[in-house]
Amino acid sequence: MQLKKLVVGNWKMHGLSSDIEEVREIARQASRYPEVDVALCVPAILIERAASAVRGFAIGGQDVHQAVKGAYTGSTSAEMLLDAGAVLTIVGHSERRIEQRESDCDIKAKANAALKAGLNVILCVGESLEVRDHGNSVATVLSQLAGSLPEGLASEVELAIAYEPIWAIGSGKVPTVEEIAQMHLAIRDELRARFGEAGGALRILYGGSVKSTNAAEIFDIANVDGVLVGGASLKSVDFIPIVAAAAGPIARPDS
Ligand code: PGA
């Protein structure tokens, strides 16, 4: 099934109020590609300003707390993200799995909470280099999925999966086309097994050193329905060519 491509920027801990102009520029240029869904996940503190600056363009958070409210110093609930103007959130990014020691179980709770509140969710999985070198990458990613997929899907909001090999993030290294194809097919099979027909319609994104120079090749891989972009999403000049690549060969020369 050919799904509409989704290109999501993850600004991580980058961005000040002076960068809202860049958000505006990205949204303005992305609107030239209505055949692609585009979103930017900015630091929580910038969400409200970004969302007000670009009404109609999807702004998201990078994490969410699983509880509705309570004594969780420094955390942000799904309702708070929505209140600030976010329409989606990332959960389970490897930088949080590692630095904040988030488990599959935590991530499942976050995904459940976000979907229930009405946020679209991008759930990240991915193996370390050590795991890949031992030939266990597919088994590891499937086990992460088994532990962190939400209980069910929500009809009004979307769940997407982002496959991000940890060793490819910010490193300039990208798996081969065959490696990405193999992993995305394994994820697709798992989603079908878990959610039946609906699992075939969930978008599976690739993430890790996606750039304008490799995006077209990545989009051509079966079961790659979008990308999650870190470093190359900070500036429109780097990000928009990736959106153009998602739009397909006809739109690409226009980038
Ligand atoms: P990168 O990050 O594009 O800078 O490799 C991707 C990510 O961590 O989502």
PDB file of C-alpha atoms and ligand atoms in Angstrom:
ATOM      1  CA  MET A   1       0.000   0.000   0.000  1.00  0.00           C
ATOM      2  CA  GLN A   2       1.381   3.436  -0.946  1.00  0.00           C
ATOM      3  CA  LEU A   3       0.985   5.716   2.080  1.00  0.00           C
ATOM      4  CA  LYS A   4       1.313   9.485   2.052  1.00  0.00           C
ATOM      5  CA  LYS A   5       4.871  10.310   3.068  1.00  0.00           C
ATOM      6  CA  LEU A   6       5.531  11.913   6.456  1.00  0.00           C
ATOM      7  CA  VAL A   7       8.622  14.056   7.034  1.00  0.00           C
ATOM      8  CA  VAL A   8       9.220  15.011  10.650  1.00  0.00           C
ATOM      9  CA  GLY A   9      11.955  17.297  11.950  1.00  0.00           C
ATOM     10  CA  ASN A  10      13.272  16.724  15.466  1.00  0.00           C
ATOM     11  CA  TRP A  11      14.965  19.863  16.732  1.00  0.00           C
ATOM     12  CA  LYS A  12      16.129  18.119  19.930  1.00  0.00           C
ATOM     13  CA  MET A  13      17.617  20.730  22.315  1.00  0.00           C
ATOM     14  CA  HIS A  14      17.997  23.391  19.655  1.00  0.00           C
ATOM     15  CA  GLY A  15      15.939  26.513  19.137  1.00  0.00           C
ATOM     16  CA  LEU A  16      15.286  29.888  20.751  1.00  0.00           C
ATOM     17  CA  SER A  17      12.585  32.454  20.120  1.00  0.00           C
ATOM     18  CA  SER A  18      14.878  33.935  17.463  1.00  0.00           C
ATOM     19  CA  ASP A  19      14.462  30.666  15.513  1.00  0.00           C
ATOM     20  CA  ILE A  20      10.682  31.043  15.116  1.00  0.00           C
ATOM     21  CA  GLU A  21      11.462  32.805  11.836  1.00  0.00           C
ATOM     22  CA  GLU A  22      13.071  29.534  10.644  1.00  0.00           C
ATOM     23  CA  VAL A  23       9.950  27.595  11.692  1.00  0.00           C
ATOM     24  CA  ARG A  24       7.910  30.050   9.623  1.00  0.00           C
ATOM     25  CA  GLU A  25      10.155  29.609   6.626  1.00  0.00           C
ATOM     26  CA  ILE A  26       9.995  25.797   6.869  1.00  0.00           C
ATOM     27  CA  ALA A  27       6.187  25.881   7.106  1.00  0.00           C
ATOM     28  CA  ARG A  28       5.918  28.336   4.207  1.00  0.00           C
ATOM     29  CA  GLN A  29       8.107  26.248   1.913  1.00  0.00           C
ATOM     30  CA  ALA A  30       6.607  22.931   3.036  1.00  0.00           C
ATOM     31  CA  SER A  31       3.183  24.186   1.932  1.00  0.00           C
ATOM     32  CA  ARG A  32       4.438  23.848  -1.668  1.00  0.00           C
ATOM     33  CA  TYR A  33       4.295  20.073  -1.170  1.00  0.00           C
ATOM     34  CA  PRO A  34       0.722  19.228  -0.157  1.00  0.00           C
ATOM     35  CA  GLU A  35       1.354  15.624  -1.194  1.00  0.00           C
ATOM     36  CA  VAL A  36       3.688  15.267   1.822  1.00  0.00           C
ATOM     37  CA  ASP A  37       2.800  15.554   5.529  1.00  0.00           C
ATOM     38  CA  VAL A  38       5.408  17.659   7.302  1.00  0.00           C
ATOM     39  CA  ALA A  39       5.851  18.327  11.025  1.00  0.00           C
ATOM     40  CA  LEU A  40       8.443  19.858  13.349  1.00  0.00           C
ATOM     41  CA  CYS A  41       9.018  18.614  16.887  1.00  0.00           C
ATOM     42  CA  VAL A  42      10.521  21.523  18.794  1.00  0.00           C
ATOM     43  CA  PRO A  43      11.599  21.930  22.447  1.00  0.00           C
ATOM     44  CA  ALA A  44       8.540  21.999  24.735  1.00  0.00           C
ATOM     45  CA  ILE A  45       9.124  25.606  25.682  1.00  0.00           C
ATOM     46  CA  LEU A  46       8.963  26.712  22.032  1.00  0.00           C
ATOM     47  CA  ILE A  47       5.795  24.806  21.098  1.00  0.00           C
ATOM     48  CA  GLU A  48       3.330  27.568  21.859  1.00  0.00           C
ATOM     49  CA  ARG A  49       5.291  30.244  19.992  1.00  0.00           C
ATOM     50  CA  ALA A  50       5.951  27.940  17.039  1.00  0.00           C
ATOM     51  CA  ALA A  51       2.336  26.775  16.821  1.00  0.00           C
ATOM     52  CA  SER A  52       1.013  30.346  16.955  1.00  0.00           C
ATOM     53  CA  ALA A  53       3.481  31.425  14.273  1.00  0.00           C
ATOM     54  CA  VAL A  54       2.453  28.720  11.787  1.00  0.00           C
ATOM     55  CA  ARG A  55      -1.218  27.933  12.228  1.00  0.00           C
ATOM     56  CA  GLY A  56      -2.222  24.848  10.268  1.00  0.00           C
ATOM     57  CA  PHE A  57       1.323  23.475  10.187  1.00  0.00           C
ATOM     58  CA  ALA A  58       1.969  20.514  12.519  1.00  0.00           C
ATOM     59  CA  ILE A  59       4.104  21.296  15.563  1.00  0.00           C
ATOM     60  CA  GLY A  60       4.967  18.509  17.996  1.00  0.00           C
ATOM     61  CA  GLY A  61       6.718  17.687  21.242  1.00  0.00           C
ATOM     62  CA  GLN A  62       9.727  15.394  21.657  1.00  0.00           C
ATOM     63  CA  ASP A  63       8.509  13.488  24.697  1.00  0.00           C
ATOM     64  CA  VAL A  64       5.477  13.262  26.966  1.00  0.00           C
ATOM     65  CA  HIS A  65       4.853  12.057  30.507  1.00  0.00           C
ATOM     66  CA  GLN A  66       2.564   9.060  30.930  1.00  0.00           C
ATOM     67  CA  ALA A  67       0.574  10.552  33.806  1.00  0.00           C
ATOM     68  CA  VAL A  68      -2.302  12.949  33.263  1.00  0.00           C
ATOM     69  CA  LYS A  69      -1.041  15.316  35.979  1.00  0.00           C
ATOM     70  CA  GLY A  70       0.724  15.244  39.319  1.00  0.00           C
ATOM     71  CA  ALA A  71       3.981  15.581  41.177  1.00  0.00           C
ATOM     72  CA  TYR A  72       6.391  15.021  38.268  1.00  0.00           C
ATOM     73  CA  THR A  73       8.846  17.905  38.410  1.00  0.00           C
ATOM     74  CA  GLY A  74      10.058  19.021  35.010  1.00  0.00           C
ATOM     75  CA  SER A  75       7.695  16.822  33.011  1.00  0.00           C
ATOM     76  CA  THR A  76       5.056  17.694  30.425  1.00  0.00           C
ATOM     77  CA  SER A  77       1.696  15.943  30.075  1.00  0.00           C
ATOM     78  CA  ALA A  78      -0.120  15.183  26.835  1.00  0.00           C
ATOM     79  CA  GLU A  79      -2.823  17.692  27.752  1.00  0.00           C
ATOM     80  CA  MET A  80      -0.144  20.378  28.237  1.00  0.00           C
ATOM     81  CA  LEU A  81       1.340  19.631  24.814  1.00  0.00           C
ATOM     82  CA  LEU A  82      -2.098  19.888  23.223  1.00  0.00           C
ATOM     83  CA  ASP A  83      -2.856  23.059  25.169  1.00  0.00           C
ATOM     84  CA  ALA A  84       0.350  24.630  23.838  1.00  0.00           C
ATOM     85  CA  GLY A  85      -0.686  23.792  20.262  1.00  0.00           C
ATOM     86  CA  ALA A  86       1.131  20.508  19.595  1.00  0.00           C
ATOM     87  CA  VAL A  87      -0.633  17.878  17.493  1.00  0.00           C
ATOM     88  CA  LEU A  88       1.946  15.107  17.828  1.00  0.00           C
ATOM     89  CA  THR A  89       4.748  13.848  20.021  1.00  0.00           C
ATOM     90  CA  ILE A  90       7.768  11.610  19.694  1.00  0.00           C
ATOM     91  CA  VAL A  91       8.111   8.855  22.311  1.00  0.00           C
ATOM     92  CA  GLY A  92      10.973   6.442  22.915  1.00  0.00           C
ATOM     93  CA  HIS A  93      13.735   8.324  21.126  1.00  0.00           C
ATOM     94  CA  SER A  94      17.022   6.503  21.808  1.00  0.00           C
ATOM     95  CA  GLU A  95      18.466   9.636  23.399  1.00  0.00           C
ATOM     96  CA  ARG A  96      15.746   9.334  26.051  1.00  0.00           C
ATOM     97  CA  ARG A  97      15.911   5.548  26.254  1.00  0.00           C
ATOM     98  CA  ILE A  98      19.639   5.898  27.024  1.00  0.00           C
ATOM     99  CA  GLU A  99      20.004   9.178  28.942  1.00  0.00           C
ATOM    100  CA  GLN A 100      16.724   9.004  30.875  1.00  0.00           C
ATOM    101  CA  ARG A 101      16.826   5.210  31.097  1.00  0.00           C
ATOM    102  CA  GLU A 102      13.326   4.901  29.673  1.00  0.00           C
ATOM    103  CA  SER A 103      12.176   1.297  29.339  1.00  0.00           C
ATOM    104  CA  ASP A 104       9.865  -0.229  26.741  1.00  0.00           C
ATOM    105  CA  CYS A 105       7.245  -0.276  29.451  1.00  0.00           C
ATOM    106  CA  ASP A 106       7.600   3.502  30.089  1.00  0.00           C
ATOM    107  CA  ILE A 107       7.377   4.151  26.366  1.00  0.00           C
ATOM    108  CA  LYS A 108       4.257   2.043  26.000  1.00  0.00           C
ATOM    109  CA  ALA A 109       2.648   4.026  28.841  1.00  0.00           C
ATOM    110  CA  LYS A 110       3.639   7.297  27.156  1.00  0.00           C
ATOM    111  CA  ALA A 111       2.256   6.177  23.785  1.00  0.00           C
ATOM    112  CA  ASN A 112      -1.000   5.072  25.408  1.00  0.00           C
ATOM    113  CA  ALA A 113      -1.343   8.360  27.307  1.00  0.00           C
ATOM    114  CA  ALA A 114      -0.612  10.501  24.253  1.00  0.00           C
ATOM    115  CA  LEU A 115      -2.993   8.632  21.926  1.00  0.00           C
ATOM    116  CA  LYS A 116      -5.724   8.676  24.550  1.00  0.00           C
ATOM    117  CA  ALA A 117      -5.339  12.435  24.979  1.00  0.00           C
ATOM    118  CA  GLY A 118      -5.588  12.986  21.214  1.00  0.00           C
ATOM    119  CA  LEU A 119      -1.961  13.404  20.144  1.00  0.00           C
ATOM    120  CA  ASN A 120      -0.474  11.670  17.123  1.00  0.00           C
ATOM    121  CA  VAL A 121       2.475   9.562  18.203  1.00  0.00           C
ATOM    122  CA  ILE A 122       5.830   8.714  16.637  1.00  0.00           C
ATOM    123  CA  LEU A 123       7.269   5.749  18.507  1.00  0.00           C
ATOM    124  CA  CYS A 124      11.010   5.213  18.014  1.00  0.00           C
ATOM    125  CA  VAL A 125      12.895   1.938  18.016  1.00  0.00           C
ATOM    126  CA  GLY A 126      16.428   1.072  16.934  1.00  0.00           C
ATOM    127  CA  GLU A 127      19.445  -1.034  17.743  1.00  0.00           C
ATOM    128  CA  SER A 128      22.960  -0.162  18.916  1.00  0.00           C
ATOM    129  CA  LEU A 129      26.021  -0.902  16.797  1.00  0.00           C
ATOM    130  CA  GLU A 130      26.986  -3.710  19.146  1.00  0.00           C
ATOM    131  CA  VAL A 131      23.622  -5.382  18.639  1.00  0.00           C
ATOM    132  CA  ARG A 132      23.902  -4.992  14.865  1.00  0.00           C
ATOM    133  CA  ASP A 133      27.441  -6.391  14.851  1.00  0.00           C
ATOM    134  CA  HIS A 134      26.147  -9.466  16.662  1.00  0.00           C
ATOM    135  CA  GLY A 135      23.448  -9.948  14.029  1.00  0.00           C
ATOM    136  CA  ASN A 136      20.607  -9.291  16.479  1.00  0.00           C
ATOM    137  CA  SER A 137      19.184  -6.065  15.095  1.00  0.00           C
ATOM    138  CA  VAL A 138      15.831  -7.409  13.823  1.00  0.00           C
ATOM    139  CA  ALA A 139      15.170  -9.454  16.961  1.00  0.00           C
ATOM    140  CA  THR A 140      16.059  -6.450  19.154  1.00  0.00           C
ATOM    141  CA  VAL A 141      13.816  -4.023  17.301  1.00  0.00           C
ATOM    142  CA  LEU A 142      10.927  -6.508  17.304  1.00  0.00           C
ATOM    143  CA  SER A 143      11.361  -6.979  21.025  1.00  0.00           C
ATOM    144  CA  GLN A 144      11.346  -3.186  21.552  1.00  0.00           C
ATOM    145  CA  LEU A 145       8.134  -3.038  19.527  1.00  0.00           C
ATOM    146  CA  ALA A 146       6.547  -5.896  21.452  1.00  0.00           C
ATOM    147  CA  GLY A 147       7.270  -4.059  24.694  1.00  0.00           C
ATOM    148  CA  SER A 148       6.456  -0.506  23.681  1.00  0.00           C
ATOM    149  CA  LEU A 149       3.594  -0.595  21.172  1.00  0.00           C
ATOM    150  CA  PRO A 150       0.402   0.860  22.634  1.00  0.00           C
ATOM    151  CA  GLU A 151      -2.450  -1.488  23.466  1.00  0.00           C
ATOM    152  CA  GLY A 152      -4.615  -0.316  20.610  1.00  0.00           C
ATOM    153  CA  LEU A 153      -4.890   2.287  17.899  1.00  0.00           C
ATOM    154  CA  ALA A 154      -7.034   5.394  18.175  1.00  0.00           C
ATOM    155  CA  SER A 155      -9.359   6.260  15.336  1.00  0.00           C
ATOM    156  CA  GLU A 156      -8.836  10.053  15.374  1.00  0.00           C
ATOM    157  CA  VAL A 157      -5.056  10.117  15.824  1.00  0.00           C
ATOM    158  CA  GLU A 158      -2.204   8.297  14.200  1.00  0.00           C
ATOM    159  CA  LEU A 159       0.548   6.042  15.456  1.00  0.00           C
ATOM    160  CA  ALA A 160       3.719   5.976  13.340  1.00  0.00           C
ATOM    161  CA  ILE A 161       6.873   3.979  14.004  1.00  0.00           C
ATOM    162  CA  ALA A 162      10.351   5.434  13.483  1.00  0.00           C
ATOM    163  CA  TYR A 163      13.194   2.983  12.939  1.00  0.00           C
ATOM    164  CA  GLU A 164      16.337   4.787  14.037  1.00  0.00           C
ATOM    165  CA  PRO A 165      19.505   2.721  14.374  1.00  0.00           C
ATOM    166  CA  ILE A 166      21.364   4.407  17.248  1.00  0.00           C
ATOM    167  CA  TRP A 167      24.680   4.234  15.404  1.00  0.00           C
ATOM    168  CA  ALA A 168      23.216   6.152  12.442  1.00  0.00           C
ATOM    169  CA  ILE A 169      21.956   9.098  14.500  1.00  0.00           C
ATOM    170  CA  GLY A 170      24.083  12.185  13.968  1.00  0.00           C
ATOM    171  CA  SER A 171      26.966  10.039  12.698  1.00  0.00           C
ATOM    172  CA  GLY A 172      26.672  10.447   8.948  1.00  0.00           C
ATOM    173  CA  LYS A 173      26.404   6.642   8.718  1.00  0.00           C
ATOM    174  CA  VAL A 174      23.305   5.102   7.152  1.00  0.00           C
ATOM    175  CA  PRO A 175      22.352   1.421   6.841  1.00  0.00           C
ATOM    176  CA  THR A 176      22.345  -0.055   3.352  1.00  0.00           C
ATOM    177  CA  VAL A 177      19.145  -0.033   1.309  1.00  0.00           C
ATOM    178  CA  GLU A 178      18.852  -3.786   1.951  1.00  0.00           C
ATOM    179  CA  GLU A 179      19.246  -3.348   5.707  1.00  0.00           C
ATOM    180  CA  ILE A 180      16.560  -0.660   5.854  1.00  0.00           C
ATOM    181  CA  ALA A 181      14.252  -2.718   3.613  1.00  0.00           C
ATOM    182  CA  GLN A 182      14.702  -5.812   5.772  1.00  0.00           C
ATOM    183  CA  MET A 183      13.997  -3.947   9.016  1.00  0.00           C
ATOM    184  CA  HIS A 184      10.990  -2.043   7.681  1.00  0.00           C
ATOM    185  CA  LEU A 185       9.477  -5.261   6.343  1.00  0.00           C
ATOM    186  CA  ALA A 186       9.977  -6.947   9.727  1.00  0.00           C
ATOM    187  CA  ILE A 187       8.303  -3.966  11.439  1.00  0.00           C
ATOM    188  CA  ARG A 188       5.436  -4.043   8.908  1.00  0.00           C
ATOM    189  CA  ASP A 189       4.862  -7.762   9.540  1.00  0.00           C
ATOM    190  CA  GLU A 190       4.841  -7.154  13.290  1.00  0.00           C
ATOM    191  CA  LEU A 191       2.361  -4.278  12.954  1.00  0.00           C
ATOM    192  CA  ARG A 192       0.067  -6.461  10.804  1.00  0.00           C
ATOM    193  CA  ALA A 193       0.323  -9.305  13.294  1.00  0.00           C
ATOM    194  CA  ARG A 194      -0.516  -6.924  16.107  1.00  0.00           C
ATOM    195  CA  PHE A 195      -3.175  -4.676  14.579  1.00  0.00           C
ATOM    196  CA  GLY A 196      -4.389  -6.684  11.594  1.00  0.00           C
ATOM    197  CA  GLU A 197      -5.416  -4.706   8.506  1.00  0.00           C
ATOM    198  CA  ALA A 198      -4.812  -1.386  10.305  1.00  0.00           C
ATOM    199  CA  GLY A 199      -1.163  -2.350  10.826  1.00  0.00           C
ATOM    200  CA  GLY A 200      -0.681  -2.154   7.069  1.00  0.00           C
ATOM    201  CA  ALA A 201      -1.708   1.505   7.098  1.00  0.00           C
ATOM    202  CA  LEU A 202       0.631   2.707   9.858  1.00  0.00           C
ATOM    203  CA  ARG A 203       3.520   4.766   8.559  1.00  0.00           C
ATOM    204  CA  ILE A 204       7.041   3.497   9.216  1.00  0.00           C
ATOM    205  CA  LEU A 205       9.688   6.216   9.167  1.00  0.00           C
ATOM    206  CA  TYR A 206      13.430   5.820   8.847  1.00  0.00           C
ATOM    207  CA  GLY A 207      15.686   8.091  10.923  1.00  0.00           C
ATOM    208  CA  GLY A 208      19.432   8.536  11.285  1.00  0.00           C
ATOM    209  CA  SER A 209      21.612  10.877   9.197  1.00  0.00           C
ATOM    210  CA  VAL A 210      18.894  11.599   6.620  1.00  0.00           C
ATOM    211  CA  LYS A 211      20.082  14.421   4.347  1.00  0.00           C
ATOM    212  CA  SER A 212      19.034  15.949   1.068  1.00  0.00           C
ATOM    213  CA  THR A 213      21.715  13.816  -0.607  1.00  0.00           C
ATOM    214  CA  ASN A 214      20.355  10.424   0.533  1.00  0.00           C
ATOM    215  CA  ALA A 215      16.640  11.151   1.018  1.00  0.00           C
ATOM    216  CA  ALA A 216      15.448  10.177  -2.473  1.00  0.00           C
ATOM    217  CA  GLU A 217      17.154   6.796  -2.259  1.00  0.00           C
ATOM    218  CA  ILE A 218      15.667   6.164   1.191  1.00  0.00           C
ATOM    219  CA  PHE A 219      12.138   7.112   0.064  1.00  0.00           C
ATOM    220  CA  ASP A 220      12.377   4.578  -2.752  1.00  0.00           C
ATOM    221  CA  ILE A 221      12.736   1.671  -0.291  1.00  0.00           C
ATOM    222  CA  ALA A 222       9.619  -0.469   0.242  1.00  0.00           C
ATOM    223  CA  ASN A 223       7.802   0.241   3.528  1.00  0.00           C
ATOM    224  CA  VAL A 224       9.625   3.534   4.068  1.00  0.00           C
ATOM    225  CA  ASP A 225       6.695   5.893   4.529  1.00  0.00           C
ATOM    226  CA  GLY A 226       8.637   8.867   5.777  1.00  0.00           C
ATOM    227  CA  VAL A 227      11.679  10.057   7.686  1.00  0.00           C
ATOM    228  CA  LEU A 228      12.557  11.487  11.079  1.00  0.00           C
ATOM    229  CA  VAL A 229      15.267  14.096  10.645  1.00  0.00           C
ATOM    230  CA  GLY A 230      17.482  15.619  13.337  1.00  0.00           C
ATOM    231  CA  GLY A 231      20.381  17.837  12.287  1.00  0.00           C
ATOM    232  CA  ALA A 232      19.119  18.478   8.766  1.00  0.00           C
ATOM    233  CA  SER A 233      15.761  19.783  10.053  1.00  0.00           C
ATOM    234  CA  LEU A 234      17.166  22.882  11.754  1.00  0.00           C
ATOM    235  CA  LYS A 235      17.378  24.993   8.595  1.00  0.00           C
ATOM    236  CA  SER A 236      14.893  25.205   5.756  1.00  0.00           C
ATOM    237  CA  VAL A 237      17.728  25.078   3.246  1.00  0.00           C
ATOM    238  CA  ASP A 238      18.593  21.553   4.443  1.00  0.00           C
ATOM    239  CA  PHE A 239      15.118  20.343   5.381  1.00  0.00           C
ATOM    240  CA  ILE A 240      12.967  21.390   2.441  1.00  0.00           C
ATOM    241  CA  PRO A 241      14.955  19.385  -0.144  1.00  0.00           C
ATOM    242  CA  ILE A 242      14.126  16.307   1.965  1.00  0.00           C
ATOM    243  CA  VAL A 243      10.432  17.232   1.802  1.00  0.00           C
ATOM    244  CA  ALA A 244      10.811  17.687  -1.956  1.00  0.00           C
ATOM    245  CA  ALA A 245      12.414  14.237  -2.219  1.00  0.00           C
ATOM    246  CA  ALA A 246       9.391  12.791  -0.383  1.00  0.00           C
ATOM    247  CA  ALA A 247       7.107  14.417  -2.938  1.00  0.00           C
ATOM    248  CA  GLY A 248       8.618  12.193  -5.608  1.00  0.00           C
ATOM    249  CA  PRO A 249      10.628  12.464  -8.807  1.00  0.00           C
ATOM    250  CA  ILE A 250       8.371  15.016 -10.457  1.00  0.00           C
ATOM    251  CA  ALA A 251       8.656  17.477  -7.591  1.00  0.00           C
ATOM    252  CA  ARG A 252      12.350  16.844  -6.943  1.00  0.00           C
ATOM    253  CA  PRO A 253      13.806  19.193  -9.599  1.00  0.00           C
ATOM    254  CA  ASP A 254      11.747  21.968  -7.993  1.00  0.00           C
ATOM    255  CA  SER A 255      13.778  21.713  -4.796  1.00  0.00           C
TER     256      SER A 255
HETATM  257  P1  PGA B   1      19.988  12.932  12.762  1.00  0.00           P
HETATM  258  O1  PGA B   1      18.993  12.578  13.981  1.00  0.00           O
HETATM  259  O2  PGA B   1      19.131  13.184  11.559  1.00  0.00           O
HETATM  260  O3  PGA B   1      20.719  14.160  13.214  1.00  0.00           O
HETATM  261  O4  PGA B   1      20.875  11.745  12.568  1.00  0.00           O
HETATM  262  C1  PGA B   1      17.857  11.798  13.778  1.00  0.00           C
HETATM  263  C2  PGA B   1      17.095  11.626  15.059  1.00  0.00           C
HETATM  264  O5  PGA B   1      17.719  11.447  16.122  1.00  0.00           O
HETATM  265  O6  PGA B   1      15.850  11.671  15.057  1.00  0.00           O
END
